[in-house]
CSV table of C-alpha atoms in Angstrom, one decimal:
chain,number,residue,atom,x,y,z
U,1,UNK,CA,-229.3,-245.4,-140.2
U,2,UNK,CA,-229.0,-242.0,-138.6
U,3,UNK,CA,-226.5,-242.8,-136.0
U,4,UNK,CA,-224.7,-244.0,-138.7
U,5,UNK,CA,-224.6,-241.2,-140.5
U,6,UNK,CA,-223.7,-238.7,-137.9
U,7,UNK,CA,-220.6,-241.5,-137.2
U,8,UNK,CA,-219.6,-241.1,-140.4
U,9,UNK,CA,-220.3,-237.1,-140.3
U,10,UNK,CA,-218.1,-237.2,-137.2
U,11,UNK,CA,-215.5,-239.3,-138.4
U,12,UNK,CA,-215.2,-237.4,-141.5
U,13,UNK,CA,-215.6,-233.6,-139.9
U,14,UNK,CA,-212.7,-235.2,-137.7
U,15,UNK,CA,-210.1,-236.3,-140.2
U,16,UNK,CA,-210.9,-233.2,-142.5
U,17,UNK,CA,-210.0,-230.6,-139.1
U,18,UNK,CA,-206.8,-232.6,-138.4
U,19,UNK,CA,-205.5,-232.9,-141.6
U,20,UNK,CA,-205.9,-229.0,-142.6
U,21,UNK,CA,-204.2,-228.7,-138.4
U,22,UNK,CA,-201.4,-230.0,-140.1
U,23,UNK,CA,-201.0,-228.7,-143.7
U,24,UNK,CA,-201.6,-225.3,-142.1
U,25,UNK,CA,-198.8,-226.1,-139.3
U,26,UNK,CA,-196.1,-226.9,-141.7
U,27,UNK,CA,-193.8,-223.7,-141.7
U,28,UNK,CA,-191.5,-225.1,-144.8
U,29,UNK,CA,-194.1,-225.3,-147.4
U,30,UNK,CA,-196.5,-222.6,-145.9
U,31,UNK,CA,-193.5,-220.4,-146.8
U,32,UNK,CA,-192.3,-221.4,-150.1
U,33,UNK,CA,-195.5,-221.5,-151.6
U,34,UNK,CA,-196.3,-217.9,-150.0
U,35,UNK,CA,-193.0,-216.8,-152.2
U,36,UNK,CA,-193.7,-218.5,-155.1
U,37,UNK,CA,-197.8,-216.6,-154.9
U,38,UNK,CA,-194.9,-213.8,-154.0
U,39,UNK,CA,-193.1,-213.5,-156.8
U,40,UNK,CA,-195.5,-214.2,-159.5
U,41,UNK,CA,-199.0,-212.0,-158.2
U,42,UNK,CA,-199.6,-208.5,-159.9
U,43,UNK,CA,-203.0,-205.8,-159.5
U,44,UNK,CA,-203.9,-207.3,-162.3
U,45,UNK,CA,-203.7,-211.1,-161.6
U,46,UNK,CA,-206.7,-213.3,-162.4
U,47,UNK,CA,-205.7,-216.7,-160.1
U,48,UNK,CA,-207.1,-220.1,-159.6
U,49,UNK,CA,-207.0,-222.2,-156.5
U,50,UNK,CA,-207.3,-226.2,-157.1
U,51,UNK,CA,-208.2,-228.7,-154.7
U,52,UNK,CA,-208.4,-225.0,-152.0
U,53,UNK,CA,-209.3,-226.9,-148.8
U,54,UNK,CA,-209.0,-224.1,-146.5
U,55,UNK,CA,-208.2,-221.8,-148.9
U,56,UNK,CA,-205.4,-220.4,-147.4
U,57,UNK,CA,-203.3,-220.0,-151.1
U,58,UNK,CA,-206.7,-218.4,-152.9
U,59,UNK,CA,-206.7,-215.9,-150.0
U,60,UNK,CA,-203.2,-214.9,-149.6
U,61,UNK,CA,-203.4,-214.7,-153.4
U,62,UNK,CA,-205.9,-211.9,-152.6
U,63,UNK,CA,-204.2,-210.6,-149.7
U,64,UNK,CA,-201.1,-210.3,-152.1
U,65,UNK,CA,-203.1,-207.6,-154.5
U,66,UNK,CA,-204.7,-210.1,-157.3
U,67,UNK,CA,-207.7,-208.9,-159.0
U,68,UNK,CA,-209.5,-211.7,-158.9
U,69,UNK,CA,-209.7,-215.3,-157.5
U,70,UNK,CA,-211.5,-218.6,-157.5
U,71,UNK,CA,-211.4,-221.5,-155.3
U,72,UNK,CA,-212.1,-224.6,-156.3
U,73,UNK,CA,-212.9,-227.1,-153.8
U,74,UNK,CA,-214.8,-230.3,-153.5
U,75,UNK,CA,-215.8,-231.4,-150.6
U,76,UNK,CA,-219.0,-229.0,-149.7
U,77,UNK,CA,-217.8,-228.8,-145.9
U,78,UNK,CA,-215.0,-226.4,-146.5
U,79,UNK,CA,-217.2,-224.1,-149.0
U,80,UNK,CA,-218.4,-222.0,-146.1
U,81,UNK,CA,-215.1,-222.1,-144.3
U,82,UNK,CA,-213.6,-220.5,-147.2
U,83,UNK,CA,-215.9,-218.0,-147.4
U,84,UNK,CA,-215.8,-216.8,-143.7
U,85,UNK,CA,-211.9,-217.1,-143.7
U,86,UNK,CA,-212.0,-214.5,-146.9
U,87,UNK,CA,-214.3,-212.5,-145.1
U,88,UNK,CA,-212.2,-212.5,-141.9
U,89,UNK,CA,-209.2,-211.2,-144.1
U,90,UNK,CA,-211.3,-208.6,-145.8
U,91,UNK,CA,-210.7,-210.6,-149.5
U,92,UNK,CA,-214.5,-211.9,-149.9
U,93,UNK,CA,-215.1,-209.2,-152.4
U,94,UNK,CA,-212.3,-211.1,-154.5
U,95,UNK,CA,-212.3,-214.0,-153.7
U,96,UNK,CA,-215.2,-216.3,-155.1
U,97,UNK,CA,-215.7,-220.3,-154.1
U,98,UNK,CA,-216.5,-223.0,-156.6
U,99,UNK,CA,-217.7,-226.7,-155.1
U,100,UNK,CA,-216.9,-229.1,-157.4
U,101,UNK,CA,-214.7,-231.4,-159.3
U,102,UNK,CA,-211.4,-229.6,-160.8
U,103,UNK,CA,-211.7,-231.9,-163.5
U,104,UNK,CA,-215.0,-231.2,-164.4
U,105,UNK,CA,-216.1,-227.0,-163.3
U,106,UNK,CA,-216.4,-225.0,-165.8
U,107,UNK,CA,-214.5,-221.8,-165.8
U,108,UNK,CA,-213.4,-219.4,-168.2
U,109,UNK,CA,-209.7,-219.3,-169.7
U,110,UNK,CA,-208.9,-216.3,-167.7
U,111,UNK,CA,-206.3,-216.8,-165.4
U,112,UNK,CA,-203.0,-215.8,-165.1
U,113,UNK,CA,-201.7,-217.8,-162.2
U,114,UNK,CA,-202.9,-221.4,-161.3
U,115,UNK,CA,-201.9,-222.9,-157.9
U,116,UNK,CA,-202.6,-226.1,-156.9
U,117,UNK,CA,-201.4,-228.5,-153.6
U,118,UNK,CA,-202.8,-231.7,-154.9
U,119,UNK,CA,-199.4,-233.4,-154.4
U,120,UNK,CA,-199.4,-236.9,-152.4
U,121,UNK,CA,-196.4,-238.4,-150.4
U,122,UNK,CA,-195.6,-239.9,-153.7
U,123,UNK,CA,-196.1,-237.1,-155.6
U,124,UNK,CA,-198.4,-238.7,-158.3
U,125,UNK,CA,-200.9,-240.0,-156.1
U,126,UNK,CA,-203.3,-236.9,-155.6
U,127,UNK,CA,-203.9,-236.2,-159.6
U,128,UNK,CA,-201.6,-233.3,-159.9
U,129,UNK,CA,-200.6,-234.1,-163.6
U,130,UNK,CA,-204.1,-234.7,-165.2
U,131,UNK,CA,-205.5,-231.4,-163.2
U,132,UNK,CA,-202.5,-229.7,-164.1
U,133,UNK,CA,-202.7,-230.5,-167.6
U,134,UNK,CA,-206.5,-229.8,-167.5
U,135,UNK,CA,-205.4,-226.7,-166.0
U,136,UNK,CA,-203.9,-225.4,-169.2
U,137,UNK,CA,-205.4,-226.7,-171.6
U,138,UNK,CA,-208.8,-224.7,-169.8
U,139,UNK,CA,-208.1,-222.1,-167.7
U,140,UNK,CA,-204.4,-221.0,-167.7
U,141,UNK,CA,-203.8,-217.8,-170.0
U,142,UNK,CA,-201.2,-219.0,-173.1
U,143,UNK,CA,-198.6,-217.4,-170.8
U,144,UNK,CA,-199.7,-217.9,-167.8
U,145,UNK,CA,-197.6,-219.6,-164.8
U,146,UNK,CA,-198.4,-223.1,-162.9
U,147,UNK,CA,-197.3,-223.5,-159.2
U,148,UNK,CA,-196.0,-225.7,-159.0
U,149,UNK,CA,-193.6,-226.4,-162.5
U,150,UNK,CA,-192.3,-229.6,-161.8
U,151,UNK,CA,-192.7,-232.4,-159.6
U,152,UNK,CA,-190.0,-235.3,-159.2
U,153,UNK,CA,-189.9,-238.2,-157.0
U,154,UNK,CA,-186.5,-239.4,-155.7
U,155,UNK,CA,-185.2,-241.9,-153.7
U,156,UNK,CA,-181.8,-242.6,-151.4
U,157,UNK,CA,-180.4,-245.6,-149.6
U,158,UNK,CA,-180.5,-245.0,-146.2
U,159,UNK,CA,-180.8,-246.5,-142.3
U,160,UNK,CA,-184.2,-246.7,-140.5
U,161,UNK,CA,-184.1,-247.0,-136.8
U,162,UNK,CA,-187.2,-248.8,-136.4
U,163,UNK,CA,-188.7,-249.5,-132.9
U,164,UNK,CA,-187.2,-252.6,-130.7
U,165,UNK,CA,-187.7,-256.0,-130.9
U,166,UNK,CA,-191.3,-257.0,-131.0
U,167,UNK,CA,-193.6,-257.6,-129.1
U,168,UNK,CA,-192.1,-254.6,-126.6
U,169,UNK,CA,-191.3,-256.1,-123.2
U,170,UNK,CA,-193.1,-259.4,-123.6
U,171,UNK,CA,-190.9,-262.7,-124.1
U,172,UNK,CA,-192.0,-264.0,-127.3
U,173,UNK,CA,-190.5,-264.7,-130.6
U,174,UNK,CA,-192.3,-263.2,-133.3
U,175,UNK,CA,-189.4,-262.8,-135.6
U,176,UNK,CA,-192.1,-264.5,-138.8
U,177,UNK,CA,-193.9,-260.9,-138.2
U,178,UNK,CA,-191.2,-258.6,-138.3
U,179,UNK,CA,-190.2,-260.2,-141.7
U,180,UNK,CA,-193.8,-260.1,-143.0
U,181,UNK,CA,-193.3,-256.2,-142.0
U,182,UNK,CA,-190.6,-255.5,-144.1
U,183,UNK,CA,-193.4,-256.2,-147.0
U,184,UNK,CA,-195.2,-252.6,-145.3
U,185,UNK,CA,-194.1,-249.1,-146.4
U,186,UNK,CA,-194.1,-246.7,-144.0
U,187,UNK,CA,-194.9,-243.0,-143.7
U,188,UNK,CA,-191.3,-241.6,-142.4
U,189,UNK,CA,-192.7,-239.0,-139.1
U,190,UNK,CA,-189.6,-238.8,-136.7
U,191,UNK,CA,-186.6,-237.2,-139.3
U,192,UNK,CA,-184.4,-238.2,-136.7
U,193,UNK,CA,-185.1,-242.0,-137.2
U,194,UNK,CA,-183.7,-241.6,-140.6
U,195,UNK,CA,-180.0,-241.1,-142.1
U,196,UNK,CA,-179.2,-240.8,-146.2
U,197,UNK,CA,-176.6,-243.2,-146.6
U,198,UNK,CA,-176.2,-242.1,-150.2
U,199,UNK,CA,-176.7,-238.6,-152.8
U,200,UNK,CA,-180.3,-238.8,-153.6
U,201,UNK,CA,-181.0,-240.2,-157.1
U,202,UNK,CA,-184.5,-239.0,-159.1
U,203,UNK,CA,-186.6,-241.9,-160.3
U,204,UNK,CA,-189.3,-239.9,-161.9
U,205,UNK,CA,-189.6,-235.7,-162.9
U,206,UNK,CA,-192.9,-234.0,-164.9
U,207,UNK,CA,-192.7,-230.7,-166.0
U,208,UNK,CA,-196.3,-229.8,-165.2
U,209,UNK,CA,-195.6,-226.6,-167.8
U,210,UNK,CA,-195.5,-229.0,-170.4
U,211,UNK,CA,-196.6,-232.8,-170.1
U,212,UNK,CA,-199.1,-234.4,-171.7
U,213,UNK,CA,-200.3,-236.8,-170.4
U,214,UNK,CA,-199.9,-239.0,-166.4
U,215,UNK,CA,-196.3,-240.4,-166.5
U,216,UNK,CA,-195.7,-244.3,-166.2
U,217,UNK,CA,-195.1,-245.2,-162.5
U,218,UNK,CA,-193.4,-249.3,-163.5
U,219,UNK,CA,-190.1,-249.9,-162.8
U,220,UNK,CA,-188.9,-246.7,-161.8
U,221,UNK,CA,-185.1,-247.0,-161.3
U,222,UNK,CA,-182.2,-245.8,-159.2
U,223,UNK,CA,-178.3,-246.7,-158.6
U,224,UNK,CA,-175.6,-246.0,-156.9
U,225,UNK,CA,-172.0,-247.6,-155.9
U,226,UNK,CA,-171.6,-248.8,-152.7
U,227,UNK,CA,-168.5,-249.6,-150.6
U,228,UNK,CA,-170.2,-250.6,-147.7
U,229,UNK,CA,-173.9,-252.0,-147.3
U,230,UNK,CA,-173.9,-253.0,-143.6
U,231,UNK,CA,-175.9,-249.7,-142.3
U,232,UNK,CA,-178.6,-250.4,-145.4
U,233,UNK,CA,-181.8,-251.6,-144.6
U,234,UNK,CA,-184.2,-249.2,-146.5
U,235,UNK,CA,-184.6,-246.5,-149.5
U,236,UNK,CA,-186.6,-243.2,-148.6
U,237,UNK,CA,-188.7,-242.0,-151.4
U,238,UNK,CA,-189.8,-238.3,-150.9
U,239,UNK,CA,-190.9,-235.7,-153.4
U,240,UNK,CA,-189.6,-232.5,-155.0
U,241,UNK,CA,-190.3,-229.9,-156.8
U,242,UNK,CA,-189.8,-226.9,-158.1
U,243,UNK,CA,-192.3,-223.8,-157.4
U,244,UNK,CA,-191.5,-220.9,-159.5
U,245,UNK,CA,-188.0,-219.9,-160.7
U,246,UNK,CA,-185.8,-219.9,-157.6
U,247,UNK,CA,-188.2,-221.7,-155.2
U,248,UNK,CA,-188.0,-225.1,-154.4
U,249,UNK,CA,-189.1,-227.3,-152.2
U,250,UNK,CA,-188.5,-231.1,-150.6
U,251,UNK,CA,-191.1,-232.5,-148.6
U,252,UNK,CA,-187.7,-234.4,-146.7
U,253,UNK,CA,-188.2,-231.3,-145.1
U,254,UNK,CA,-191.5,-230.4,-144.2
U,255,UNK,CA,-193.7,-231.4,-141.6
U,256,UNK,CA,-197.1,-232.3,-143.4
U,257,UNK,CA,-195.5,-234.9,-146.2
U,258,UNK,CA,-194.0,-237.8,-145.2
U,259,UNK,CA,-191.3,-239.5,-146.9
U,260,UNK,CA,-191.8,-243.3,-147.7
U,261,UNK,CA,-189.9,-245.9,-146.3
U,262,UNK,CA,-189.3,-248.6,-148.0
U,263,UNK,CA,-187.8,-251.2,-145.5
U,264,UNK,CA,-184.8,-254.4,-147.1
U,265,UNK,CA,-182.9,-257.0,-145.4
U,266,UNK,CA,-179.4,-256.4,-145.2
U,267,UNK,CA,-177.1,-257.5,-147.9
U,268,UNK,CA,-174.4,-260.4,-147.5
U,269,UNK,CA,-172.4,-258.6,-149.5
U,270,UNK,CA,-170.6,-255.4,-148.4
U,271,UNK,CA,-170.0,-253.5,-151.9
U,272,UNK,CA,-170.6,-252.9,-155.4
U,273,UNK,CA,-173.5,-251.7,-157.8
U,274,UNK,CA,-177.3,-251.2,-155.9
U,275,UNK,CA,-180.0,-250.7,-157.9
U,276,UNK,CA,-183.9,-249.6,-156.5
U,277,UNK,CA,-186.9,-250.4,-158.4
U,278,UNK,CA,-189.8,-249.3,-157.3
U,279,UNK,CA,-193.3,-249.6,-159.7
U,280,UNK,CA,-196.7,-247.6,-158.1
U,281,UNK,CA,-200.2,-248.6,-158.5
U,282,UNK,CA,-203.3,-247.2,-157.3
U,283,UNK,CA,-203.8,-250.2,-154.9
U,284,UNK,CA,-200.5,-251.3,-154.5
U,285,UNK,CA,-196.7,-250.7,-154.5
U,286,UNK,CA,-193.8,-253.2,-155.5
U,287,UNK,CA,-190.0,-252.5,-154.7
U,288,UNK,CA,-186.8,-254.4,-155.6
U,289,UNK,CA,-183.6,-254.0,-154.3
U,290,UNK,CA,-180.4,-255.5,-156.5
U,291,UNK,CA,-176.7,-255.9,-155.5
U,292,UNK,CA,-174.6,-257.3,-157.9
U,293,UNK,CA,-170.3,-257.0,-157.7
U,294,UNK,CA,-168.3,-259.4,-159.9
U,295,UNK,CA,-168.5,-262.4,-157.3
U,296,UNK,CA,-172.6,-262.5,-157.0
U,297,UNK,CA,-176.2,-260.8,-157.4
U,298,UNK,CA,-178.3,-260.4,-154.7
U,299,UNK,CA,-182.0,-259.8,-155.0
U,300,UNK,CA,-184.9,-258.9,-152.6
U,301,UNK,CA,-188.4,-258.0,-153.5
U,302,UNK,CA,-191.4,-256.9,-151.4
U,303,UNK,CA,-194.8,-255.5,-151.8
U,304,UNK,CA,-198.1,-255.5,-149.1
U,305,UNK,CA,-199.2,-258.1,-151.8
U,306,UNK,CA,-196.3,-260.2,-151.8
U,307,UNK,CA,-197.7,-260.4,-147.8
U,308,UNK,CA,-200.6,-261.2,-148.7
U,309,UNK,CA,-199.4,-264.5,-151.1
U,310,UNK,CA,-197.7,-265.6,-147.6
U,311,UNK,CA,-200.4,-265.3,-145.2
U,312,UNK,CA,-203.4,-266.5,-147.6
U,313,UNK,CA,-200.9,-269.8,-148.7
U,314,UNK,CA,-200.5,-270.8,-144.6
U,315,UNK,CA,-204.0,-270.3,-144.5
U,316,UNK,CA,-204.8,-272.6,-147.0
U,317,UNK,CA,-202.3,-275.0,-145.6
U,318,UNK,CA,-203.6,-275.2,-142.3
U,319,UNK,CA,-206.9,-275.6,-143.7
U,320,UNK,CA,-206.1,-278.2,-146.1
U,321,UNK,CA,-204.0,-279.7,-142.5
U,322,UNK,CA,-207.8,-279.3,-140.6
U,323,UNK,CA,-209.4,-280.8,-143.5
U,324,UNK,CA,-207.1,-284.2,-143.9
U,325,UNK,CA,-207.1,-285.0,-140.4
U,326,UNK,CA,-211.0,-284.7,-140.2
U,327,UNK,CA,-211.0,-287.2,-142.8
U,328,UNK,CA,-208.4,-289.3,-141.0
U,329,UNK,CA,-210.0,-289.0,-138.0
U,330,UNK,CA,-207.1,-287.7,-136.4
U,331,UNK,CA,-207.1,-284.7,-133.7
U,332,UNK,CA,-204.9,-281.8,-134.1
């Protein structure tokens, strides 16, 4: 039991270090949220940090001349870093650290300036509207200011250059896997890999400043005209949003977000109206992608589950196969 626990100590103390390597690493959003902080601290700002993990934005908050700030973190590993980062940038008189759930801490309605990074690859898929909402409705001052303001999710046709045939370098056909993969979304790392065949289109924007309550994430739809659908065989999904007034941000072009890729076959057809549909759930996403011109309508749909259907019917056939010849007496 206690090798177990120290795995699980590692693993996590592991994943926790690399992931804050990389949100700290990304120069885009590192700056954009430092102007944002910019442009909106005073002397007299009161500011809360949710969801702090390093809490790099509570202490450049205090670096930046606020009064007073809180971080608000939950997992009880980063608590002390916090505090011996503050105290390494001369803030810890200012800045104070709260473990617990941003949901749930109780904190005065004090603050003038409430900053949160709780934004997934999918935007929606890290809480940021019910903690924004719970934000003001607790702790945000009547006129206070939320960064970010809005979130949107957008999507674009577009080619993916995905790796070579596989398996690489070995002489077998495994063509049934690479169409079970197109079934897999995948996290878009190598910008270069992708090109937007078409203006980006929003499926989905919340203005944090004023929602009330999480959006509905079925059938969220996009279209564009098409003359030519030969170079199609994806839609990238990425977020955006707007910080402050002036300062906004795509995480198309950051380093720590990645894009969604949301792999198609390739249309017979070569023009006319494409439609994306793409519905999220917390286990699970579902995508369709629709051509129709006046001669047809094509239709594709995918989904990790859809996968799963596949795989768990052949199953079930080849063990129904097993089971008929054993009663046959027949040797497969």
């Amino acid at each position: 039991m206690e090798n177990n626990a120290q795995a699980r100590l590692y693993d996590h103390v592991n994943q926790l270090l690399a992931g804050h390597e990389k949100l700290l690493s990304d120069g885009n959003r590192n700056r954009l949220f430092y102007q944002a902080l910019k442009n909106s601290i005073t002397s007299e700002s009161c500011v809360l940090d949710i969801g702090s993990g390093t809490g790099v934005w509570a202490i450049a908050a205090a670096c930046l001349g606020a009064r007073r700030v809180v971080a608000v973190e939950q997992d009880q590993l980063l608590i002390g870093l916090i505090k011996a980062l503050a105290q390494a940038n001369g803030v810890a008189n200012r800045v104070e650290v709260v473990q617990g759930d941003a949901l749930q801490v109780e904190l005065s309605r004090e603050f003038d300036i409430v900053i949160s990074e709780t934004i997934g690859h999918l935007v929606f898929d890290e809480q940021i509207v019910p903690i924004m909402i719970a934000a003001r409705e607790r702790f945000l001052k009547p006129d206070g200011v939320l960064i970010p303001q809005t979130v949107s999710l957008v999507a674009a046709p577009a080619h993916f250059e995905s790796q070579r045939k596989l398996p690489a370098d070995i002489p077998v056909e495994y063509g049934y896997f690479e169409s079970l993969l197109l079934n897999h979304p995948v996290g878009l790392t190598d910008r270069t890999k992708l090109k937007i065949m078409r203006e980006p289109q929003e499926l989905i924007r919340s203005d944090l400043t004023g929602i009330k309550s999480s959006p509905d994430l079925n059938n969220l739809a996009a279209r564009w005209e098409v003359q030519e659908t030969n170079q199609i065989n994806c839609f990238a999904v990425w977020a955006e949003m707007t910080l402050t007034p002036g300062v906004r941000l795509e995480t198309l072009n950051t380093s720590s977000w990645s894009p969604m890729i949301y792999r198609i076959s390739r249309f017979k057809q070569e023009q006319g109206t494409l439609e994306f549909k793409l519905t999220l759930t917390s286990i699970c996403n579902y995508w369709t992608a629709i051509l129709t011109n006046d001669q047809s309508r094509e239709a594709q749909s995918y989904s990790p589950a859809s996968a799963a259907t596949v795989l768990l019917a052949r199953m079930r056939t080849d063990l129904d196969l097993l089971n008929h010849s054993q009663r046959i007496g027949v040797t497969l």
